[in-house]
Structure formats: structure tokens, C-alpha cells
Coordinates of C-alpha atoms in Angstrom, one line a residue:
M1 CA -37.0 72.2 -72.1
S2 CA -37.0 72.2 -68.3
I3 CA -39.9 70.8 -66.2
K4 CA -40.6 74.3 -64.9
F5 CA -41.9 75.3 -68.4
L6 CA -44.5 72.6 -68.5
A7 CA -48.2 73.1 -67.6
E8 CA -48.6 72.8 -63.9
D9 CA -50.6 69.6 -64.2
D10 CA -47.7 68.0 -66.1
R11 CA -45.0 68.9 -63.6
P12 CA -44.1 65.6 -61.8
R13 CA -42.9 67.2 -58.6
E14 CA -45.9 69.5 -58.3
K15 CA -48.2 66.7 -59.2
F16 CA -46.6 64.6 -56.5
L17 CA -47.3 67.3 -53.9
L18 CA -50.8 68.1 -55.1
K19 CA -52.2 64.7 -55.9
G20 CA -49.9 62.2 -54.2
K21 CA -47.2 59.8 -55.4
S22 CA -49.8 57.2 -56.6
S23 CA -51.1 59.7 -59.1
L24 CA -47.8 59.7 -61.0
S25 CA -47.2 57.6 -64.1
D26 CA -44.1 55.5 -64.4
S27 CA -42.5 58.0 -66.8
E28 CA -43.3 60.8 -64.3
L29 CA -41.6 58.9 -61.5
L30 CA -38.5 58.3 -63.6
A31 CA -38.5 62.0 -64.6
I32 CA -38.3 63.0 -61.0
I33 CA -35.3 60.7 -60.5
M34 CA -33.6 62.2 -63.5
G35 CA -34.4 65.8 -62.6
S36 CA -34.2 67.1 -66.2
G37 CA -34.4 66.0 -69.8
S38 CA -32.3 66.8 -72.8
R39 CA -32.1 69.9 -75.0
N40 CA -35.0 68.7 -77.2
E41 CA -37.0 66.6 -74.7
T42 CA -38.6 67.2 -71.4
A43 CA -37.7 64.8 -68.5
V44 CA -41.0 63.1 -68.9
E45 CA -40.6 62.6 -72.6
L46 CA -37.1 61.2 -72.1
A47 CA -38.3 58.9 -69.3
R48 CA -41.1 57.7 -71.6
K49 CA -38.5 56.8 -74.3
I50 CA -36.3 55.0 -71.8
L51 CA -39.1 52.9 -70.4
A52 CA -40.4 52.1 -73.9
S53 CA -37.0 50.6 -74.7
V54 CA -37.6 48.0 -71.9
D55 CA -41.3 47.4 -72.6
N56 CA -42.2 49.7 -69.7
N57 CA -40.9 47.1 -67.3
W58 CA -39.0 48.2 -64.2
H59 CA -37.3 44.8 -63.8
Q60 CA -35.9 45.1 -67.3
L61 CA -34.8 48.6 -66.7
S62 CA -32.9 47.5 -63.6
L63 CA -30.8 45.2 -65.9
L64 CA -29.4 48.2 -67.8
S65 CA -25.9 49.2 -66.8
V66 CA -24.7 52.8 -66.5
K67 CA -23.1 52.3 -70.0
D68 CA -26.4 51.2 -71.4
L69 CA -28.2 54.2 -69.9
I70 CA -25.8 56.9 -71.1
K71 CA -26.5 55.8 -74.7
F72 CA -29.8 57.8 -74.4
K73 CA -29.3 61.4 -75.4
G74 CA -29.7 63.5 -72.3
I75 CA -28.5 60.8 -69.9
G76 CA -25.1 61.4 -68.5
E77 CA -23.2 59.4 -65.9
A78 CA -24.8 61.3 -63.0
K79 CA -28.4 60.6 -64.2
A80 CA -27.6 57.0 -65.0
I81 CA -26.2 56.5 -61.5
S82 CA -29.3 58.1 -60.0
I83 CA -31.6 55.8 -62.0
A84 CA -29.6 52.7 -61.1
T85 CA -29.5 53.7 -57.4
A86 CA -33.2 54.3 -57.2
L87 CA -33.9 50.8 -58.7
E88 CA -31.4 49.2 -56.3
I89 CA -33.2 50.8 -53.4
G90 CA -36.5 49.4 -54.7
K91 CA -34.9 46.0 -55.0
R92 CA -33.6 46.1 -51.4
R93 CA -37.0 47.3 -50.1
A94 CA -38.8 44.5 -51.8
S95 CA -36.5 41.9 -50.2
Q96 CA -37.1 43.3 -46.6
E97 CA -39.9 42.2 -44.4
I98 CA -42.1 44.9 -43.0
P99 CA -41.2 45.2 -39.2
E100 CA -44.1 44.1 -37.0
K101 CA -45.5 47.0 -34.9
P102 CA -45.6 46.2 -31.1
V103 CA -49.0 45.7 -29.6
I104 CA -50.0 47.2 -26.2
S105 CA -52.6 45.1 -24.4
N106 CA -52.0 46.2 -20.8
S107 CA -50.1 48.8 -18.8
N108 CA -47.0 46.7 -18.5
D109 CA -46.7 46.6 -22.2
A110 CA -46.7 50.3 -22.3
Y111 CA -44.2 50.6 -19.5
Q112 CA -41.8 48.3 -21.3
I113 CA -41.9 50.6 -24.3
L114 CA -41.5 53.8 -22.2
K115 CA -39.2 52.8 -19.3
N116 CA -36.0 53.3 -21.3
Q117 CA -36.9 56.9 -22.1
L118 CA -38.2 57.8 -18.6
S119 CA -36.9 55.7 -15.8
D120 CA -33.5 57.2 -15.2
L121 CA -34.0 61.0 -15.8
R122 CA -33.3 63.8 -13.3
T123 CA -36.0 66.1 -14.8
E124 CA -39.5 65.4 -15.8
E125 CA -40.4 64.5 -19.4
F126 CA -43.8 64.0 -21.0
W127 CA -44.2 61.3 -23.7
A128 CA -47.1 59.9 -25.7
V129 CA -47.6 56.6 -27.5
F130 CA -50.1 56.7 -30.5
L131 CA -52.0 53.5 -31.3
N132 CA -54.3 52.2 -34.0
Q133 CA -57.6 50.4 -33.5
S134 CA -55.7 47.1 -33.0
N135 CA -53.6 48.8 -30.2
K136 CA -50.5 48.6 -32.4
V137 CA -48.0 51.3 -31.8
L138 CA -47.9 53.8 -34.7
H139 CA -45.6 56.4 -33.2
T140 CA -43.9 57.4 -29.9
S141 CA -43.0 61.0 -29.2
Q142 CA -41.5 63.2 -26.5
L143 CA -43.8 66.3 -26.0
T144 CA -42.2 68.2 -23.2
Q145 CA -39.1 68.3 -21.0
G146 CA -38.5 69.8 -17.6
G147 CA -41.9 69.7 -16.0
I148 CA -45.6 68.8 -16.4
N149 CA -48.5 71.1 -16.1
Q150 CA -51.4 72.3 -18.3
S151 CA -49.4 75.2 -19.6
I152 CA -46.4 73.1 -20.6
V153 CA -48.2 70.1 -22.1
D154 CA -49.8 71.6 -25.3
V155 CA -52.8 69.4 -25.9
R156 CA -53.1 70.8 -29.4
I157 CA -49.7 69.5 -30.4
L158 CA -50.6 66.1 -28.8
F159 CA -53.7 65.7 -30.9
K160 CA -52.1 67.1 -34.0
I161 CA -49.6 64.3 -33.8
A162 CA -52.4 61.8 -33.2
L163 CA -54.3 63.0 -36.3
D164 CA -51.1 63.1 -38.4
H165 CA -50.7 59.4 -37.6
F166 CA -54.4 58.5 -37.9
S167 CA -54.3 57.3 -34.3
T168 CA -57.4 56.2 -32.5
G169 CA -55.8 55.7 -29.1
I170 CA -53.2 57.5 -27.0
I171 CA -51.2 56.5 -23.9
I172 CA -49.5 59.4 -22.1
A173 CA -46.6 59.0 -19.6
H174 CA -44.3 61.1 -17.6
N175 CA -41.7 60.4 -14.9
H176 CA -41.3 61.4 -11.3
P177 CA -37.6 61.7 -10.6
S178 CA -38.4 61.9 -6.9
G179 CA -39.5 58.3 -7.0
N180 CA -43.0 59.2 -5.7
L181 CA -45.7 57.4 -7.7
K182 CA -48.6 59.4 -6.3
P183 CA -50.3 61.6 -8.9
S184 CA -50.2 65.3 -8.3
K185 CA -53.2 67.6 -8.9
E186 CA -51.5 68.7 -12.1
D187 CA -51.2 65.1 -13.2
I188 CA -54.9 64.5 -12.7
D189 CA -55.9 67.8 -14.3
I190 CA -53.9 67.2 -17.5
T191 CA -55.2 63.7 -17.7
Q192 CA -58.8 64.8 -17.6
K193 CA -58.1 67.6 -20.1
I194 CA -56.6 65.2 -22.6
K195 CA -59.4 62.7 -22.0
E196 CA -62.0 65.3 -22.7
G197 CA -60.2 66.6 -25.8
G198 CA -59.9 63.1 -27.2
A199 CA -63.6 62.4 -26.7
L200 CA -64.3 65.3 -29.1
L201 CA -62.0 63.8 -31.8
N202 CA -62.9 60.2 -31.2
I203 CA -59.4 59.5 -30.0
Q204 CA -59.4 57.5 -26.7
L205 CA -57.0 58.2 -23.9
L206 CA -56.2 54.6 -22.9
D207 CA -53.8 55.2 -20.0
H208 CA -51.5 57.6 -18.2
L209 CA -48.4 56.2 -16.7
I210 CA -46.2 57.7 -14.0
V211 CA -42.8 56.2 -14.2
T212 CA -40.0 56.1 -11.6
Q213 CA -36.7 54.4 -11.7
N214 CA -38.0 51.0 -10.8
S215 CA -41.7 51.1 -11.0
Y216 CA -44.8 52.8 -12.5
L217 CA -48.4 53.7 -11.7
S218 CA -51.1 53.2 -14.3
F219 CA -54.1 55.6 -14.1
S220 CA -56.2 52.9 -15.9
D221 CA -55.3 50.1 -13.5
E222 CA -56.0 52.5 -10.5
G223 CA -59.4 53.5 -11.9
L224 CA -58.3 57.1 -12.3
L225 CA -59.4 57.5 -15.9

């Protein structure tokens, strides 16, 4: 029996999408890795049998070889390799340290993050850095290329990205290939528009940087926010 014939609440993939990965049981997770069961068992039932053989312990399961796994009816070499691979990924993940997110405490910190993207370009690009409440960088994204004005910088996309990453603060930046650090009227207008939009969503615009090849201007440092 294929997973597609099960009741919707019992389909591991659909349950993953509807309720999230943490809602899945161990057997449902293993069933997704296997993809299908045997002629007489669903993938979930087969997964339950395999886990029961190792006292429902992932560490013990990881000790089984491909030869051990293919002894279960419905497990061929491809499925056995998929199971072993998934467990090896989990092992390697557990051994790695979580990379520390950079913290931005002033305009120079933001400039150091953005200068490699913006300082040597011949056309204008608009970027944004999304931060959490501790001013740790959650995400960095290029939003436009080729110019900056209110019609090109889609504020809706900016705040959608911010909401997707649960950001509470934003730093925006763009470059001036001419080398002129003076903000244009368009620069000031889009800054104000983003600031006002952020206030409605409780997402603070922390700064706007104008970047040239060797320097930058900070709206925050200049009192322009």
C-alpha cells in the first residue's frame, strides 16, 4: 500500500507540510526517508517495525549496515542507503557547532558586512540586512539592481522578507558608483517611506548606508533618520 492511499492525517509528507516537522513521529520521519513500504505494509508500518527492532533508538539504528537493513522485507539497497545516509547527515550535524551570527552595533559594523557587495559596482544596487532584537544578522538580501527610486525598491518585498525571517530591525544600503556620498531626494524619500512602513509593522529601520568605493555615509550617524 502506498502512502497516497492513507487517510490524509496519516500521510507523513502532508502532515509535515500542514503541521510542521516536529509533529511527526519517529516512524513517520523514517517513512519519509524510505519513500514507500512493502507490498503488505505501508511505509509507516515498515518504519515502525524497523525502529522497534532497535528499541526505537536512532543511535542503535545508525549501527545497522546496509546488509542488516535489507533483511527487512520491503527494504532494498536503495532504501537502505537512504536510511544510512540520513543518519550520517544527522551525525555530522550533531558534531558541528552552530555558526555565530554577526552582531551590528554601529554603522561601521554594517559597512563591513556590505562593502564587499557594494563598493566596486558600476551600477547601483539596493541591499538590506535583517536583524533580530539583539542586532544579530538573520539574513542579507539584494533587492534591486540598476537604480534606486520608490518605483524600483518594492517596500512590500522588503517587509515580506523581514517578516519571513522574524526580523525586528532592518538596515538598508545602496551604492553610489559616482563616488558622491550626498543623499539624493530619492534616497531621502525611500528612507522615509521604509521607516514609516516599518513603524506600522513594529520593524525598526536602524540605518541607511550610502556606499562608495572607499567610504560610506550613514543616515543614522548624520541624524537623517
